[in-house]
Structures are given as structure tokens and as C-alpha cells.
Amino acid sequence: AQAVGVPFGFTAHAYDIWKRHSRIEPEVINQLSKHPLFVTCAVEGTRHLDYMQCCGVPDEKLVITPNTVSKESLPSRRTDPPRNAANLVMVGRAVEKKGFMVAVDAVRLLRLNGHQVKLRVIGGGDPERPMGQLLLEYASVLPFLQAEPMLDHAAVLEIIKQSDALLMPSIIAEDGDS
């Protein structure tokens, strides 16, 4: 679009925005939404709409193609953190079902929206596991992310006590493990 000066838009499909290793990263969506030739982003429903808003896509450029429950029919929800939580921690084995990447993405979105938060992942820095390798790679380029090996019980409890929030975004893994 830039080479020929033609305006462009895109559709935010679930596979493109949430499927690891095939998706468009939140920072890229943010940059695309600021490009002078960007005109519109089509979303499938309110969940996609909320995500695109968090990525920085302006409301006036979002077009919803209704196929889910309308946002207006849902109860209102809190959009701001309950307090100034800056130091977040997660604990667990470096496996998909622990939802580490969900937490990393949530922190990235908070940061895109001006919140100065950091995430410490205890147990996530295990180079022997594919998820641990991925977390270590992310931690090497994302200054707000710290991935480290599992610590003893007393040390973990102390870190949790010193943190503002403990995150536990467990998910159902692709293989069904939960």
C-alpha cells in the first residue's frame, strides 16, 4: 500500500491476533493503526474489538461485523487496574497450560496503554522446555519481562508477598491439557 500510495485496511481474525507463531504482534498492530494510509480494521465481535482498541486502533477506524453478543448487552466492566499494580508475578512450570504468553500479552497491552508494569515469571525460564525457551527469548528483548528458573518454596512466597499482583491465566492447551 505504501509503495503505490493506496489506502489499506485489515481484518482482525482470531487466528491472526491470538495464535502464537502465526499472529501479528500487538506492537505491529499499533504501528499499522498509526500509518497515514490506514483506513479501517474489521473485527468479528466485541472481544476482537476490545483487543484492537487495546492495541491502539482508533475507534473511528474499527468496523464490527456482528456475529457475537453486542457489547451493549453485557454488564459494564472495569477498564482500569484496581490500583497502581506495577510489579506482577507468575509462578509455574514452563508449559502451555499455565498461560504465560497470555500474561505477557496482557502486560504488553497494558504498557501500550501507558501503564508502567513489569512481569516476573518464576519457573518460566526453563531452557529445557519449548515454552521456557520462548519466554527466555521474549525476556531478552522485552525489558519489562523477567523469566527465571523455579525457586524454592520460601523464596517464591517472599516474591509473591513483595509483588502487587499474582497472575494465574491458566488456559486449555492445544492438546487439551488443562
mmCIF file of C-alpha atoms in Angstrom:
data_model
loop_
_atom_site.group_PDB
_atom_site.id
_atom_site.type_symbol
_atom_site.label_atom_id
_atom_site.label_comp_id
_atom_site.label_asym_id
_atom_site.label_seq_id
_atom_site.Cartn_x
_atom_site.Cartn_y
_atom_site.Cartn_z
ATOM 1 C CA ALA A 1 0.000 0.000 0.000
ATOM 2 C CA GLN A 2 2.796 2.414 0.863
ATOM 3 C CA ALA A 3 4.725 1.723 -2.347
ATOM 4 C CA VAL A 4 1.763 2.670 -4.542
ATOM 5 C CA GLY A 5 0.091 5.129 -2.166
ATOM 6 C CA VAL A 6 -3.136 3.151 -1.820
ATOM 7 C CA PRO A 7 -5.100 3.249 1.457
ATOM 8 C CA PHE A 8 -5.357 -0.090 3.277
ATOM 9 C CA GLY A 9 -7.276 -1.891 5.961
ATOM 10 C CA PHE A 10 -7.210 -5.305 7.574
ATOM 11 C CA THR A 11 -9.443 -7.821 9.309
ATOM 12 C CA ALA A 12 -8.596 -8.859 12.856
ATOM 13 C CA HIS A 13 -9.370 -12.562 12.751
ATOM 14 C CA ALA A 14 -8.719 -14.677 15.870
ATOM 15 C CA TYR A 15 -6.013 -16.775 14.181
ATOM 16 C CA ASP A 16 -4.142 -13.628 13.153
ATOM 17 C CA ILE A 17 -4.259 -11.931 16.538
ATOM 18 C CA TRP A 18 -4.077 -14.753 19.096
ATOM 19 C CA LYS A 19 -2.471 -17.833 17.528
ATOM 20 C CA ARG A 20 1.174 -17.876 18.611
ATOM 21 C CA HIS A 21 3.796 -18.078 15.799
ATOM 22 C CA SER A 22 1.310 -17.014 13.121
ATOM 23 C CA ARG A 23 -0.102 -13.823 14.533
ATOM 24 C CA ILE A 24 0.505 -10.132 14.124
ATOM 25 C CA GLU A 25 2.117 -8.799 17.306
ATOM 26 C CA PRO A 26 0.313 -6.037 19.282
ATOM 27 C CA GLU A 27 3.102 -3.539 18.609
ATOM 28 C CA VAL A 28 2.801 -4.131 14.852
ATOM 29 C CA ILE A 29 -0.976 -3.582 15.011
ATOM 30 C CA ASN A 30 -0.301 -0.371 16.934
ATOM 31 C CA GLN A 31 2.156 0.820 14.266
ATOM 32 C CA LEU A 32 -0.186 -0.138 11.408
ATOM 33 C CA SER A 33 -3.039 1.794 13.027
ATOM 34 C CA LYS A 34 -0.896 4.950 13.041
ATOM 35 C CA HIS A 35 0.111 4.700 9.375
ATOM 36 C CA PRO A 36 -1.317 7.620 7.343
ATOM 37 C CA LEU A 37 -2.723 5.236 4.689
ATOM 38 C CA PHE A 38 -4.561 3.048 7.234
ATOM 39 C CA VAL A 39 -8.334 3.472 6.913
ATOM 40 C CA THR A 40 -10.174 0.599 8.615
ATOM 41 C CA CYS A 41 -9.960 -2.565 10.675
ATOM 42 C CA ALA A 42 -12.826 -5.066 10.536
ATOM 43 C CA VAL A 43 -13.418 -7.134 13.662
ATOM 44 C CA GLU A 44 -15.680 -10.128 14.245
ATOM 45 C CA GLY A 45 -17.064 -9.214 17.627
ATOM 46 C CA THR A 46 -16.626 -7.355 20.876
ATOM 47 C CA ARG A 47 -13.670 -9.441 22.077
ATOM 48 C CA HIS A 48 -11.749 -8.636 18.894
ATOM 49 C CA LEU A 49 -12.867 -5.004 19.110
ATOM 50 C CA ASP A 50 -11.616 -4.684 22.691
ATOM 51 C CA TYR A 51 -8.278 -6.206 21.709
ATOM 52 C CA MET A 52 -7.817 -3.867 18.742
ATOM 53 C CA GLN A 53 -8.660 -0.884 20.984
ATOM 54 C CA CYS A 54 -6.009 -2.065 23.470
ATOM 55 C CA CYS A 55 -3.529 -2.280 20.593
ATOM 56 C CA GLY A 56 -4.217 1.377 19.814
ATOM 57 C CA VAL A 57 -6.540 1.178 16.804
ATOM 58 C CA PRO A 58 -8.731 4.335 16.913
ATOM 59 C CA ASP A 59 -12.448 3.715 17.490
ATOM 60 C CA GLU A 60 -13.409 5.595 14.332
ATOM 61 C CA LYS A 61 -11.383 3.139 12.228
ATOM 62 C CA LEU A 62 -12.916 -0.008 13.744
ATOM 63 C CA VAL A 63 -15.797 -1.693 11.929
ATOM 64 C CA ILE A 64 -17.565 -4.522 13.719
ATOM 65 C CA THR A 65 -19.110 -7.291 11.641
ATOM 66 C CA PRO A 66 -21.626 -8.627 14.191
ATOM 67 C CA ASN A 67 -21.525 -12.347 14.795
ATOM 68 C CA THR A 68 -21.303 -12.318 18.595
ATOM 69 C CA VAL A 69 -23.141 -10.774 21.539
ATOM 70 C CA SER A 70 -23.199 -6.985 21.342
ATOM 71 C CA LYS A 71 -21.035 -5.153 23.836
ATOM 72 C CA GLU A 72 -24.026 -3.033 24.926
ATOM 73 C CA SER A 73 -25.930 -6.102 26.143
ATOM 74 C CA LEU A 74 -23.150 -7.096 28.527
ATOM 75 C CA PRO A 75 -22.708 -5.698 32.036
ATOM 76 C CA SER A 76 -20.144 -2.908 32.260
ATOM 77 C CA ARG A 77 -16.684 -3.967 33.296
ATOM 78 C CA ARG A 78 -13.783 -2.247 34.882
ATOM 79 C CA THR A 79 -11.197 -0.928 32.409
ATOM 80 C CA ASP A 80 -8.606 0.417 34.842
ATOM 81 C CA PRO A 81 -6.499 -1.683 37.203
ATOM 82 C CA PRO A 82 -7.923 -1.657 40.746
ATOM 83 C CA ARG A 83 -4.789 0.140 41.942
ATOM 84 C CA ASN A 84 -1.380 1.067 40.639
ATOM 85 C CA ALA A 85 -0.113 -2.517 40.288
ATOM 86 C CA ALA A 86 3.368 -2.225 38.787
ATOM 87 C CA ASN A 87 5.098 -5.465 39.816
ATOM 88 C CA LEU A 88 3.316 -8.597 38.635
ATOM 89 C CA VAL A 89 4.443 -12.185 39.194
ATOM 90 C CA MET A 90 3.554 -15.612 37.820
ATOM 91 C CA VAL A 91 4.737 -18.981 39.099
ATOM 92 C CA GLY A 92 4.673 -22.366 37.379
ATOM 93 C CA ARG A 93 6.255 -24.846 35.040
ATOM 94 C CA ALA A 94 7.040 -23.606 31.543
ATOM 95 C CA VAL A 95 4.138 -25.408 29.878
ATOM 96 C CA GLU A 96 1.421 -24.022 27.612
ATOM 97 C CA LYS A 97 -1.499 -24.588 30.005
ATOM 98 C CA LYS A 98 -0.063 -22.158 32.568
ATOM 99 C CA GLY A 99 -0.954 -19.281 30.222
ATOM 100 C CA PHE A 100 2.386 -17.474 30.455
ATOM 101 C CA MET A 101 2.007 -15.982 26.985
ATOM 102 C CA VAL A 102 -1.470 -14.696 27.865
ATOM 103 C CA ALA A 103 0.122 -12.799 30.767
ATOM 104 C CA VAL A 104 2.969 -11.499 28.603
ATOM 105 C CA ASP A 105 0.452 -10.210 26.042
ATOM 106 C CA ALA A 106 -1.695 -8.624 28.774
ATOM 107 C CA VAL A 107 1.325 -6.774 30.139
ATOM 108 C CA ARG A 108 2.309 -5.674 26.622
ATOM 109 C CA LEU A 109 -1.190 -4.262 26.111
ATOM 110 C CA LEU A 110 -1.130 -2.510 29.492
ATOM 111 C CA ARG A 111 2.184 -0.928 28.536
ATOM 112 C CA LEU A 112 0.810 0.177 25.150
ATOM 113 C CA ASN A 113 -1.904 1.931 27.137
ATOM 114 C CA GLY A 114 0.536 3.792 29.371
ATOM 115 C CA HIS A 115 0.727 1.520 32.431
ATOM 116 C CA GLN A 116 4.307 1.032 33.652
ATOM 117 C CA VAL A 117 4.042 -2.628 34.692
ATOM 118 C CA LYS A 118 6.645 -5.373 34.879
ATOM 119 C CA LEU A 119 6.178 -9.131 34.846
ATOM 120 C CA ARG A 120 8.368 -11.651 36.638
ATOM 121 C CA VAL A 121 7.834 -15.279 35.559
ATOM 122 C CA ILE A 122 9.205 -17.746 38.095
ATOM 123 C CA GLY A 123 9.609 -21.193 36.577
ATOM 124 C CA GLY A 124 9.191 -19.808 33.087
ATOM 125 C CA GLY A 125 12.909 -19.523 32.427
ATOM 126 C CA ASP A 126 13.450 -23.228 31.791
ATOM 127 C CA PRO A 127 15.555 -23.639 28.622
ATOM 128 C CA GLU A 128 14.788 -27.386 28.588
ATOM 129 C CA ARG A 129 11.139 -26.730 27.658
ATOM 130 C CA PRO A 130 9.939 -25.098 24.418
ATOM 131 C CA MET A 131 7.747 -22.625 26.371
ATOM 132 C CA GLY A 132 10.726 -21.808 28.599
ATOM 133 C CA GLN A 133 12.887 -21.144 25.547
ATOM 134 C CA LEU A 134 10.203 -18.847 24.129
ATOM 135 C CA LEU A 135 9.869 -16.936 27.397
ATOM 136 C CA LEU A 136 13.636 -16.515 27.642
ATOM 137 C CA GLU A 137 13.703 -15.179 24.058
ATOM 138 C CA TYR A 138 10.936 -12.700 24.848
ATOM 139 C CA ALA A 139 12.669 -11.657 28.084
ATOM 140 C CA SER A 140 15.846 -10.941 26.120
ATOM 141 C CA VAL A 141 14.048 -8.279 24.042
ATOM 142 C CA LEU A 142 11.233 -7.073 26.317
ATOM 143 C CA PRO A 143 12.766 -5.028 29.152
ATOM 144 C CA PHE A 144 9.664 -5.384 31.336
ATOM 145 C CA LEU A 145 9.770 -9.209 31.318
ATOM 146 C CA GLN A 146 11.940 -11.317 33.600
ATOM 147 C CA ALA A 147 11.903 -15.115 33.124
ATOM 148 C CA GLU A 148 13.790 -17.219 35.618
ATOM 149 C CA PRO A 149 14.041 -20.835 36.735
ATOM 150 C CA MET A 150 11.924 -22.235 39.552
ATOM 151 C CA LEU A 151 12.959 -21.152 43.043
ATOM 152 C CA ASP A 152 12.404 -22.850 46.379
ATOM 153 C CA HIS A 153 9.042 -22.506 48.109
ATOM 154 C CA ALA A 154 10.125 -19.909 50.691
ATOM 155 C CA ALA A 155 11.719 -17.683 48.047
ATOM 156 C CA VAL A 156 8.614 -17.867 45.852
ATOM 157 C CA LEU A 157 6.340 -16.921 48.758
ATOM 158 C CA GLU A 158 8.542 -13.920 49.565
ATOM 159 C CA ILE A 159 8.479 -12.737 45.940
ATOM 160 C CA ILE A 160 4.683 -13.081 45.846
ATOM 161 C CA LYS A 161 4.381 -11.039 49.058
ATOM 162 C CA GLN A 162 6.547 -8.273 47.561
ATOM 163 C CA SER A 163 4.558 -8.176 44.299
ATOM 164 C CA ASP A 164 1.474 -6.101 43.604
ATOM 165 C CA ALA A 165 -0.410 -8.970 41.966
ATOM 166 C CA LEU A 166 -0.129 -12.692 41.345
ATOM 167 C CA LEU A 167 -1.292 -13.713 37.856
ATOM 168 C CA MET A 168 -2.721 -17.143 37.053
ATOM 169 C CA PRO A 169 -4.107 -17.041 33.480
ATOM 170 C CA SER A 170 -4.322 -20.811 33.031
ATOM 171 C CA ILE A 171 -5.624 -21.955 29.647
ATOM 172 C CA ILE A 172 -6.586 -25.144 27.870
ATOM 173 C CA ALA A 173 -3.554 -26.169 25.816
ATOM 174 C CA GLU A 174 -3.828 -27.159 22.171
ATOM 175 C CA ASP A 175 -3.536 -30.814 23.208
ATOM 176 C CA GLY A 176 -6.468 -30.389 25.633
ATOM 177 C CA ASP A 177 -4.341 -30.346 28.787
ATOM 178 C CA SER A 178 -5.689 -28.017 31.465
#
